[in-house]
Amino acid sequence: MCYRAKVVSFLCFFLCAKVLFGQSLLKKEVTLEPEKVALERALEQLANEGKFKLSYSSDYIPSDSLVKPLPLATVQQHLQHLILRPVKYKVSGEFIIILPAEKRAESVVKISGFVENKVTHERIANATVYDPNKYYATLTDNSGFYTLKVSSKNDLIPISISKDNYFDTVILVRPKQNITVNATIKPLVIEKVKSPEIASLRGYQNFRDLNSVKLFVPAASISQAQNISYTINRPAQVSFLPAMGSNRGMSGVVTNHVSFNVLAGYSAGVDGIEIGSVVNIVRRDVNGFQLGGFGNVVGGNVSGIQVAGMFNNVRGSTSGIQVGGFQNICLDTLHGVQVGGFFNFLSGKMEGVQVGGFTNICASNVEGWQVAGFGNWAQKEVSMVQVGGFFNTAIKRVDGLQIAGFTNYCGESVNGLQVAGFGNVAIDSVGGVQLSGFFNYARQVEFGQVSSFLNVASGTSNGLQLSGGFNFANRMNGIQVGVFNICRHAKGVPFGLVSVVLDGYHALSAATTDVLTSTVSVRTGVDRFYNIFSFGFDSKKWGYAYGVGNRKQWGKHLGRAWELNFWQIHPNGNLIFESNLLSRLNYKLTYRTGFLTLEAGAVYNLQTMATNIPEARIYAPYSYHSLSAGNTAFISWPGFTAGLSITLP
């Protein structure tokens, strides 16, 4: 009982919807001049003021009779006042067709004839001739000839003729068994003007050339839809295939509130819900919910939810949710969510979320999230997040986050974070952080680059470069921390095993010390932090050292330097592989003249020696202090250094 009540309510709703739409033009208020005129003139004024077209037969309506219009009334009230006969009204697009109220037994009528150009008198091929009441339709052949079968109970049958770039024409004929009706239609005068509506139609241009449209929709249905400039609203339709349903050959000009397609369907639009077991094909817009077992094809815009087992193809914009088992295509903007089992393609701007099992492609700006199992591509800017299992690409700026299993690429600047398992590339600047498993590249770095092997700033680095291998910057104003640091110019500090600054501090020195009588050292880096590589010997021993230093010039000549060197000392004729470390902390005073610098200072020595090695020796030349812990001895003593260094250009 409950089920029957729901069905009855459902049918009542859509019957009411149909009646309300059919009466929309009739309820429009129109103001007329209350002066006596011929009925034909009054009806013409009413149509002009109401911005619609009237079609009627002068056989039934005395158009030459005098009437006095009402000053202000609805279209239906005006018609009832002017036509003092029982009539009924049929609304078809922009036409109001006036028909006699009396009905007769339904009969099948065959109408045939030619359609000609009213100006040139040339016969017109592929013009649509149709019955707007029952949606019977046909096309003229190459000679302009047509044959149309219709059924009617009325005394007059409206026949509409439409052709792309021609004015629509309606002819009323009396039903007979066989009728010959030749018609002329007037061509439109097309002005070449720029219209803001043209841009919104760019998705329609290649709609009829899509393979899915060619496969399912008859060419005649496509031509008929192209010929008719208006659309008809209907509460519901059922079809087996395009042109094989309740809307017949006129399906391409009908917008349905409820549409069910057993296999495939074709319509002008959907303003409600559409379900199809194979494919739904909509020439213009979808507002509501669309479900296709295999796919959905929409020539205009989608506002709502679109779900397909295989694909969705929208030639306009999408506002809402688009879910495709394999792919989604949208040729304009996306305001919402695209979820594709394999990939998503968007030609316009994206404001929302793209989720693709393999890849996402956006040919414009991304203002939201792109998440893909393999990779994401944004032809312009990314304003929020790209997450790709393998790669992310933004041809222009990134204001947000790029996360990829392998690599991230940005064609301009990154104002955010790039995180990749292998590498990050920003052709311009990085205002945030690049974090990768192997390498980072940017022209300019404002905040930081962190990698396991290589960081490159081909321009300026104003932040941190942290690498397990190499850091390179043309101009370094921040900090470099790595095994090898290289830059041309430095206002910052490089910390590493080897730091080379091309216009930094480079020196070659020779000195004598309390441990080794002859030493040679190479210094490279900047004044605030430089690396020292040394070699020394005397008659009993030899050694090599690595160290770091810091120096400061007090004036033109005087300065000071702190240096910490770590020496590995070997007795002559022996090579000790175990640790025999001599740590020397130097404080030196310097006197510079030209490129020569005299250096002399005090040293604190700390020797760490393994006592179980026979070759190990204590290298203190005089009294010392010692401390033992197991097989390790710690010996300390004061010392000195003195020498001469040459500053290299």
XYZ file of C-alpha atoms in Angstrom:
649
model
C 0.000 0.000 0.000
C 2.852 2.355 0.887
C 4.580 1.566 -2.423
C 1.472 2.422 -4.474
C 1.118 5.716 -2.661
C 4.707 6.635 -3.491
C 4.190 5.817 -7.177
C 1.020 7.901 -7.357
C 2.781 10.831 -5.643
C 5.697 10.555 -8.037
C 3.468 10.645 -11.135
C 1.426 13.532 -9.789
C 4.562 15.548 -9.169
C 5.818 15.249 -12.739
C 2.423 15.805 -14.310
C 2.168 19.026 -12.353
C 5.682 20.006 -13.397
C 4.778 19.563 -17.050
C 1.613 21.666 -16.721
C 3.431 24.428 -14.856
C 6.151 24.656 -17.486
C 3.675 24.666 -20.363
C 1.870 27.597 -18.747
C 5.019 29.689 -18.032
C 4.619 31.875 -21.130
C 0.849 32.086 -20.680
C 1.227 33.525 -17.162
C 3.654 36.234 -18.217
C 2.247 39.760 -17.642
C 2.184 42.071 -20.673
C 1.073 45.709 -21.060
C -0.752 46.784 -24.260
C -2.203 50.054 -25.526
C -6.035 49.918 -24.947
C -6.935 51.189 -28.414
C -9.209 49.585 -30.989
C -7.230 47.713 -33.616
C -7.656 44.694 -35.861
C -7.324 41.357 -34.048
C -4.319 40.419 -36.214
C -2.569 43.661 -35.172
C -3.408 43.127 -31.478
C -2.016 39.584 -31.538
C 1.149 40.849 -33.228
C 1.616 43.520 -30.513
C 1.052 40.919 -27.799
C 3.715 38.626 -29.271
C 6.215 41.475 -29.630
C 5.707 42.763 -26.080
C 5.771 39.244 -24.611
C 8.842 38.255 -26.674
C 7.312 35.071 -28.073
C 5.791 33.920 -31.364
C 2.134 33.124 -32.134
C 0.867 30.545 -34.580
C -2.827 30.221 -35.520
C -5.141 29.669 -38.495
C -7.123 32.596 -39.901
C -9.735 30.018 -40.942
C -10.729 29.647 -37.313
C -9.784 33.048 -35.883
C -11.249 36.175 -37.597
C -8.038 38.212 -37.720
C -9.691 41.252 -39.334
C -12.244 41.841 -36.542
C -11.817 44.978 -34.366
C -10.831 44.486 -30.710
C -9.751 46.641 -27.749
C -6.869 45.064 -25.739
C -6.620 45.088 -21.941
C -4.033 47.512 -20.538
C -2.278 44.983 -18.228
C -2.932 41.251 -18.054
C -1.290 37.868 -18.448
C -0.763 36.473 -21.933
C -3.568 33.942 -21.388
C -5.963 36.668 -20.163
C -5.137 38.801 -23.207
C -5.799 35.873 -25.556
C -9.094 35.002 -23.869
C -10.178 38.643 -24.071
C -9.201 39.054 -27.714
C -10.331 35.677 -29.107
C -13.951 35.192 -28.200
C -13.999 31.523 -29.228
C -13.238 28.257 -27.460
C -9.563 27.595 -28.099
C -6.666 25.815 -26.428
C -3.008 26.721 -26.278
C 0.104 24.656 -26.972
C 3.459 26.030 -25.823
C 6.412 24.777 -27.895
C 9.702 26.528 -27.215
C 9.192 30.204 -28.060
C 5.877 29.496 -29.843
C 2.320 29.656 -28.478
C 0.125 27.705 -30.881
C -3.610 28.508 -30.814
C -5.768 25.488 -31.642
C -9.530 24.906 -31.733
C -10.888 23.452 -28.513
C -12.987 20.787 -30.242
C -11.467 17.334 -30.677
C -12.190 14.745 -33.276
C -11.291 11.107 -33.733
C -7.548 10.552 -33.999
C -6.335 10.023 -37.533
C -2.970 9.382 -39.165
C -1.980 12.063 -41.637
C 0.807 11.943 -44.196
C 2.265 15.371 -44.952
C 4.858 15.939 -47.671
C 6.335 18.805 -49.622
C 9.390 20.932 -50.247
C 11.204 23.470 -48.039
C 12.693 26.488 -49.824
C 14.789 29.550 -48.997
C 12.366 32.472 -48.939
C 14.950 34.863 -50.409
C 16.761 32.771 -53.037
C 14.012 30.118 -53.573
C 16.653 27.409 -53.356
C 15.490 24.146 -51.873
C 16.996 23.375 -48.459
C 18.446 20.008 -47.474
C 18.591 18.693 -43.882
C 15.858 20.983 -42.583
C 13.871 19.597 -39.641
C 10.105 19.222 -40.126
C 8.311 18.101 -36.979
C 5.115 17.944 -34.976
C 5.759 19.896 -31.729
C 2.846 18.099 -30.012
C 3.975 14.488 -30.334
C 7.621 14.908 -31.412
C 7.312 13.176 -34.789
C 10.185 14.515 -36.861
C 11.943 14.076 -40.192
C 14.637 15.749 -42.305
C 14.413 17.064 -45.855
C 16.513 15.167 -48.378
C 19.103 16.651 -50.717
C 16.319 18.007 -52.959
C 14.546 19.685 -50.014
C 11.696 17.140 -50.024
C 10.195 15.674 -46.850
C 7.533 13.200 -45.784
C 6.098 13.261 -42.263
C 3.469 11.011 -40.707
C 1.591 12.392 -37.706
C -1.531 11.467 -35.745
C -3.948 14.022 -34.333
C -7.438 14.496 -32.908
C -7.458 18.237 -33.565
C -8.968 20.189 -36.436
C -5.582 21.826 -37.010
C -2.132 20.247 -36.866
C 0.913 22.484 -36.148
C 3.937 21.668 -38.293
C 7.242 23.342 -37.360
C 10.146 23.817 -39.745
C 13.625 24.615 -38.364
C 17.039 24.909 -39.901
C 20.317 26.187 -38.524
C 20.792 29.883 -39.492
C 17.113 30.260 -40.509
C 14.083 31.662 -38.699
C 11.788 28.994 -37.192
C 8.441 28.660 -38.978
C 5.136 27.101 -37.868
C 2.352 26.115 -40.305
C -1.149 24.977 -39.280
C -2.713 22.360 -41.572
C -6.091 20.646 -41.581
C -5.836 16.870 -41.237
C -6.442 14.931 -44.442
C -5.198 11.539 -45.536
C -2.474 12.983 -47.750
C -1.455 16.648 -47.616
C 1.072 18.531 -49.673
C 2.600 21.450 -47.763
C 5.379 23.446 -49.376
C 7.086 25.877 -47.022
C 9.504 28.768 -47.301
C 11.800 29.817 -44.445
C 13.693 33.066 -44.079
C 17.477 33.064 -43.542
C 18.978 34.834 -40.543
C 21.225 37.848 -41.047
C 24.333 36.847 -39.079
C 26.406 39.730 -37.795
C 30.050 39.148 -36.913
C 30.117 40.504 -33.386
C 31.940 39.407 -30.273
C 29.575 37.906 -27.750
C 30.367 36.895 -24.162
C 28.336 33.728 -24.740
C 30.687 32.429 -27.459
C 33.334 31.374 -24.952
C 30.823 29.228 -23.061
C 30.006 27.308 -26.254
C 33.556 26.211 -27.048
C 32.885 22.775 -25.582
C 30.038 22.173 -28.058
C 32.120 22.629 -31.202
C 33.450 19.078 -31.454
C 30.706 17.312 -29.492
C 29.092 15.714 -32.551
C 32.516 14.425 -33.695
C 33.102 12.309 -30.582
C 33.283 8.573 -31.300
C 30.704 7.751 -28.613
C 28.257 10.252 -30.149
C 28.821 8.931 -33.681
C 28.397 5.351 -32.475
C 25.095 5.742 -30.643
C 23.325 8.833 -32.017
C 21.855 8.771 -35.558
C 23.094 11.554 -37.811
C 19.481 12.647 -38.356
C 18.989 13.212 -34.609
C 22.146 15.313 -34.463
C 21.039 17.431 -37.436
C 17.558 17.922 -35.995
C 18.984 19.095 -32.683
C 21.313 21.473 -34.482
C 18.464 22.918 -36.549
C 16.167 23.699 -33.621
C 17.368 26.710 -31.633
C 15.264 26.175 -28.502
C 14.826 23.332 -26.030
C 11.678 21.673 -24.733
C 11.256 20.684 -21.087
C 9.582 17.384 -20.246
C 9.024 15.809 -16.832
C 10.241 12.330 -17.804
C 11.387 10.119 -20.679
C 12.274 6.491 -21.330
C 14.382 5.329 -24.257
C 15.939 2.108 -25.497
C 18.401 3.865 -27.809
C 18.672 7.450 -29.081
C 15.601 8.223 -31.276
C 13.938 5.040 -29.951
C 12.088 6.386 -26.944
C 9.289 8.551 -25.706
C 10.888 11.684 -27.214
C 11.341 9.981 -30.611
C 13.562 11.818 -33.088
C 13.225 15.056 -31.102
C 15.208 13.743 -28.117
C 18.127 16.077 -28.905
C 16.035 19.181 -28.193
C 14.359 17.936 -25.000
C 15.564 18.639 -21.453
C 14.267 15.942 -19.096
C 13.669 16.073 -15.363
C 13.790 12.275 -15.074
C 15.504 10.217 -17.758
C 15.933 6.445 -17.939
C 17.883 4.877 -20.793
C 17.643 1.106 -21.152
C 20.823 1.017 -23.243
C 21.716 4.521 -24.409
C 19.998 7.883 -24.476
C 20.374 11.247 -26.167
C 18.902 14.523 -24.954
C 19.392 18.281 -24.914
C 19.804 18.373 -21.148
C 19.030 16.892 -17.756
C 17.527 18.916 -14.944
C 17.064 16.258 -12.315
C 18.204 12.645 -12.608
C 19.384 10.416 -15.461
C 20.238 6.715 -15.327
C 21.495 4.596 -18.210
C 22.777 1.033 -18.280
C 25.379 1.752 -20.991
C 25.846 5.417 -21.919
C 24.077 8.740 -21.413
C 24.644 11.418 -24.081
C 23.562 14.980 -23.287
C 24.010 17.740 -25.828
C 24.008 20.638 -23.375
C 23.922 20.777 -19.537
C 23.306 18.361 -16.690
C 21.954 19.759 -13.422
C 21.472 17.010 -10.864
C 22.555 13.365 -10.858
C 23.782 11.299 -13.790
C 24.638 7.598 -13.596
C 25.996 5.653 -16.557
C 26.831 1.961 -16.413
C 29.625 2.498 -18.933
C 29.908 6.223 -19.543
C 28.448 9.721 -19.620
C 29.018 12.277 -22.411
C 27.962 15.891 -21.832
C 28.419 18.655 -24.395
C 27.906 21.471 -21.889
C 28.321 21.832 -18.142
C 27.663 19.471 -15.239
C 26.391 20.772 -11.917
C 25.851 17.974 -9.415
C 27.067 14.377 -9.355
C 28.262 12.326 -12.319
C 29.114 8.633 -11.890
C 30.163 6.153 -14.591
C 31.525 2.628 -14.550
C 34.133 3.494 -17.187
C 34.330 7.173 -18.195
C 32.866 10.652 -17.979
C 33.421 13.157 -20.803
C 32.286 16.738 -20.134
C 32.974 19.347 -22.817
C 32.205 22.248 -20.472
C 32.764 22.770 -16.747
C 32.023 20.523 -13.771
C 30.680 21.821 -10.461
C 30.285 18.969 -8.024
C 31.546 15.380 -8.081
C 32.772 13.356 -11.058
C 33.553 9.659 -10.524
C 34.767 7.423 -13.360
C 35.884 3.819 -13.055
C 38.629 4.452 -15.611
C 38.811 8.136 -16.570
C 37.251 11.572 -16.314
C 37.578 14.321 -18.928
C 36.482 17.907 -18.379
C 37.336 20.519 -21.011
C 36.627 23.554 -18.864
C 36.904 24.278 -15.142
C 36.370 21.942 -12.189
C 34.773 23.182 -8.985
C 34.635 20.070 -6.850
C 36.034 16.550 -7.026
C 37.297 14.319 -9.851
C 37.927 10.670 -8.978
C 39.239 8.420 -11.763
C 40.329 4.812 -11.438
C 43.132 5.431 -13.954
C 43.399 9.132 -14.825
C 41.703 12.518 -14.821
C 42.066 15.209 -17.469
C 41.024 18.810 -16.974
C 41.517 21.469 -19.636
C 40.605 24.467 -17.491
C 41.242 25.573 -13.936
C 40.777 23.169 -11.037
C 39.315 24.337 -7.724
C 38.939 21.243 -5.598
C 40.396 17.740 -5.681
C 41.666 15.383 -8.402
C 42.248 11.770 -7.368
C 43.612 9.426 -10.051
C 44.740 5.836 -9.706
C 47.528 6.529 -12.211
C 47.741 10.205 -13.148
C 46.024 13.594 -13.074
C 46.426 16.255 -15.763
C 45.284 19.858 -15.439
C 46.004 22.160 -18.390
C 45.510 25.288 -16.291
C 45.847 26.321 -12.640
C 45.404 23.916 -9.735
C 43.795 25.468 -6.672
C 43.369 22.421 -4.503
C 44.695 18.849 -4.300
C 46.064 16.549 -6.988
C 46.585 13.002 -5.715
C 47.732 10.230 -8.077
C 49.253 6.782 -7.800
C 51.861 7.618 -10.459
C 52.020 11.328 -11.238
C 50.378 14.744 -11.454
C 50.730 17.396 -14.161
C 49.654 21.036 -13.849
C 50.227 23.147 -16.964
C 50.146 26.357 -14.942
C 50.207 27.154 -11.219
C 49.623 24.925 -8.186
C 48.189 26.724 -5.179
C 47.813 23.879 -2.719
C 49.016 20.262 -2.909
C 50.339 17.727 -5.429
C 50.883 14.163 -4.174
C 52.237 11.670 -6.721
C 53.531 8.142 -6.248
C 56.268 8.822 -8.828
C 56.289 12.461 -10.004
C 54.661 15.878 -9.810
C 54.981 18.609 -12.449
C 53.894 22.241 -12.263
C 54.891 24.246 -15.341
C 54.513 27.504 -13.451
C 54.559 28.517 -9.775
C 53.860 26.269 -6.776
C 52.315 27.937 -3.723
C 51.968 24.948 -1.488
C 53.233 21.387 -1.302
C 54.653 18.861 -3.777
C 55.201 15.307 -2.510
C 56.447 12.578 -4.866
C 57.981 9.138 -4.544
C 60.596 9.980 -7.190
C 60.745 13.607 -8.352
C 59.048 17.010 -8.294
C 59.370 19.648 -11.015
C 58.330 23.303 -10.898
C 58.858 25.519 -13.947
C 58.928 28.718 -11.901
C 59.188 29.374 -8.152
C 58.158 27.236 -5.179
C 56.659 29.054 -2.208
C 56.202 26.079 0.032
C 57.611 22.575 0.317
C 58.960 20.043 -2.190
C 59.461 16.499 -0.879
C 60.734 13.723 -3.171
C 62.318 10.309 -2.794
C 64.892 11.109 -5.508
C 64.974 14.770 -6.523
C 63.343 18.183 -6.635
C 63.689 20.801 -9.390
C 62.554 24.431 -9.196
C 63.631 26.428 -12.262
C 63.251 29.703 -10.384
C 63.345 30.329 -6.636
C 62.391 28.249 -3.606
C 60.794 30.315 -0.871
C 60.329 27.279 1.343
C 62.142 23.944 1.618
C 63.327 21.284 -0.827
C 63.695 17.872 0.819
C 64.844 14.862 -1.227
C 66.539 11.498 -1.017
C 69.191 12.354 -3.628
C 69.280 15.895 -5.091
C 67.662 19.336 -5.123
C 67.968 22.073 -7.746
C 66.764 25.682 -7.689
C 67.962 28.975 -9.075
C 67.482 30.755 -5.756
C 66.906 29.321 -2.276
C 65.367 31.481 0.432
C 64.896 28.922 3.185
C 66.473 25.501 2.726
C 67.617 22.523 0.660
C 68.104 19.128 2.316
C 69.315 16.040 0.440
C 71.433 12.945 0.918
C 73.794 13.699 -1.994
C 73.493 17.017 -3.865
C 72.017 20.498 -3.471
C 72.371 23.066 -6.249
C 71.433 26.757 -6.169
C 72.503 28.104 -9.546
C 71.824 31.643 -8.366
C 71.747 32.628 -4.708
C 71.224 30.596 -1.545
C 69.962 32.717 1.345
C 69.076 29.804 3.584
C 70.425 26.382 4.517
C 71.971 23.835 2.183
C 72.318 20.519 4.030
C 73.678 17.505 2.172
C 75.427 14.222 2.837
C 77.529 14.885 -0.281
C 77.782 18.125 -2.267
C 76.384 21.636 -1.929
C 76.788 24.137 -4.749
C 75.711 27.770 -4.895
C 76.746 30.586 -7.176
C 76.248 33.099 -4.368
C 75.885 31.820 -0.811
C 74.444 34.159 1.830
C 73.316 31.502 4.281
C 74.832 28.237 5.531
C 76.205 25.214 3.723
C 76.622 21.944 5.594
C 78.014 19.033 3.601
C 81.038 16.898 2.865
C 81.891 19.154 -0.094
C 80.747 22.770 -0.358
C 81.385 24.870 -3.468
C 80.341 28.437 -4.250
C 81.600 31.420 -6.213
C 80.784 34.171 -3.726
C 80.030 33.805 -0.021
C 78.647 36.112 2.621
C 77.531 33.109 4.640
C 79.452 30.193 6.120
C 80.211 26.795 4.559
C 80.715 23.924 7.040
C 82.186 20.774 5.524
C 85.141 18.495 5.007
C 86.119 20.545 1.947
C 84.740 24.025 1.286
C 85.824 25.926 -1.805
C 84.773 29.553 -2.236
C 86.189 30.940 -5.472
C 86.482 34.505 -4.183
C 87.011 33.390 -0.557
C 90.109 32.678 1.532
C 92.921 30.566 0.010
C 96.400 30.299 1.535
C 99.566 28.176 1.341
C 101.753 28.188 4.462
C 105.007 26.729 5.809
C 105.675 26.496 9.536
C 107.748 24.875 12.273
C 106.209 23.493 15.455
C 107.188 21.895 18.718
C 106.275 18.436 17.300
C 107.313 18.567 13.636
C 110.063 20.841 12.475
C 108.651 21.224 8.961
C 104.967 21.499 7.990
C 103.134 22.617 4.873
C 99.420 23.556 4.922
C 96.695 24.538 2.475
C 93.761 26.591 3.742
C 90.484 27.113 1.836
C 87.083 28.549 2.758
C 86.080 31.903 4.259
C 87.503 33.884 7.172
C 84.772 32.715 9.530
C 85.333 29.018 8.750
C 87.994 27.415 6.604
C 89.460 23.941 6.079
C 93.136 23.088 6.649
C 95.050 20.234 4.972
C 98.593 19.709 6.350
C 101.668 17.522 5.951
C 104.740 17.536 8.216
C 107.959 15.688 9.056
C 111.243 15.701 10.885
C 114.121 13.236 11.260
C 112.140 10.750 13.403
C 108.501 10.955 12.322
C 106.000 12.232 9.773
C 102.290 12.882 9.675
C 99.274 14.471 8.008
C 96.402 16.461 9.403
C 92.964 17.859 8.772
C 91.776 20.957 10.558
C 89.430 23.912 10.642
C 90.035 27.534 11.461
C 88.648 31.008 12.010
C 90.532 34.238 11.455
C 89.891 37.938 11.920
C 91.760 40.952 10.597
C 91.970 43.787 13.159
C 93.289 46.354 10.768
C 95.421 46.672 7.710
C 98.217 44.482 9.102
C 97.372 42.852 12.436
C 94.990 39.967 12.971
C 94.470 36.712 14.825
C 93.484 33.108 14.012
C 92.060 30.136 15.903
C 92.843 26.730 14.401
C 92.146 23.141 15.444
C 94.168 20.424 13.678
C 93.997 16.647 14.020
C 97.309 14.890 13.189
C 97.984 11.237 12.560
C 101.671 10.728 13.403
C 103.814 7.842 12.139
C 107.392 6.905 13.156
C 109.851 6.916 10.253
C 109.822 3.580 8.470
C 106.472 2.560 10.058
C 102.819 3.068 9.198
C 100.384 2.940 12.123
C 96.815 2.056 11.125
C 95.506 2.287 14.668
C 94.614 5.669 16.094
C 97.616 7.726 17.184
C 95.880 11.078 17.208
C 97.503 14.384 18.039
C 95.010 17.235 18.470
C 96.458 20.778 18.348
C 94.480 23.891 19.268
C 96.319 26.994 18.010
C 95.869 30.665 18.785
C 98.050 32.762 16.501
C 98.795 36.407 15.977
C 99.284 37.436 12.373
C 100.975 40.313 10.578
C 99.961 40.823 6.959
C 101.750 42.789 4.303
C 100.535 42.375 0.764
C 99.944 38.693 0.074
C 102.469 37.562 2.761
C 101.464 36.893 6.369
C 103.748 36.138 9.360
C 102.122 33.805 11.914
C 103.170 32.802 15.442
C 101.272 31.538 18.438
C 100.715 29.151 21.301
C 99.406 25.607 20.988
C 97.659 23.224 23.333
C 98.567 19.591 22.417
C 96.546 16.494 23.331
C 97.860 13.122 22.177
C 95.602 10.053 22.293
C 97.801 6.917 22.142
C 97.106 3.171 22.220
C 99.662 1.785 24.736
C 99.401 -1.773 23.374
C 100.974 -0.773 20.031
C 104.794 -1.185 20.086
C 105.310 1.484 17.421
C 103.425 4.122 19.370
C 105.555 6.933 20.812
C 105.021 9.927 23.007
C 105.784 12.991 20.875
C 106.048 15.583 23.623
C 109.508 17.209 23.326
C 109.603 18.125 27.006
C 107.624 17.711 30.218
C 104.007 16.703 29.821
C 100.925 15.613 31.748
C 99.474 12.125 31.182
C 96.343 10.178 32.080
C 95.641 6.510 31.331
C 92.365 4.617 30.869
C 92.821 0.936 29.996
C 94.991 0.629 26.895
C 94.620 4.338 26.053
C 96.869 7.111 27.285
C 96.125 10.851 27.087
C 99.176 13.111 27.037
C 98.968 16.914 27.003
C 101.528 19.707 26.868
C 101.888 23.295 25.676
C 103.596 24.037 22.395
C 104.156 26.619 19.704
C 103.936 27.290 15.980
C 105.580 29.858 13.760
C 105.562 30.304 10.013
C 104.830 32.234 6.859
C 101.709 32.008 4.648
C 100.987 33.192 1.137
C 97.413 34.343 0.446
C 96.336 33.101 -2.977
C 94.047 35.218 -5.201
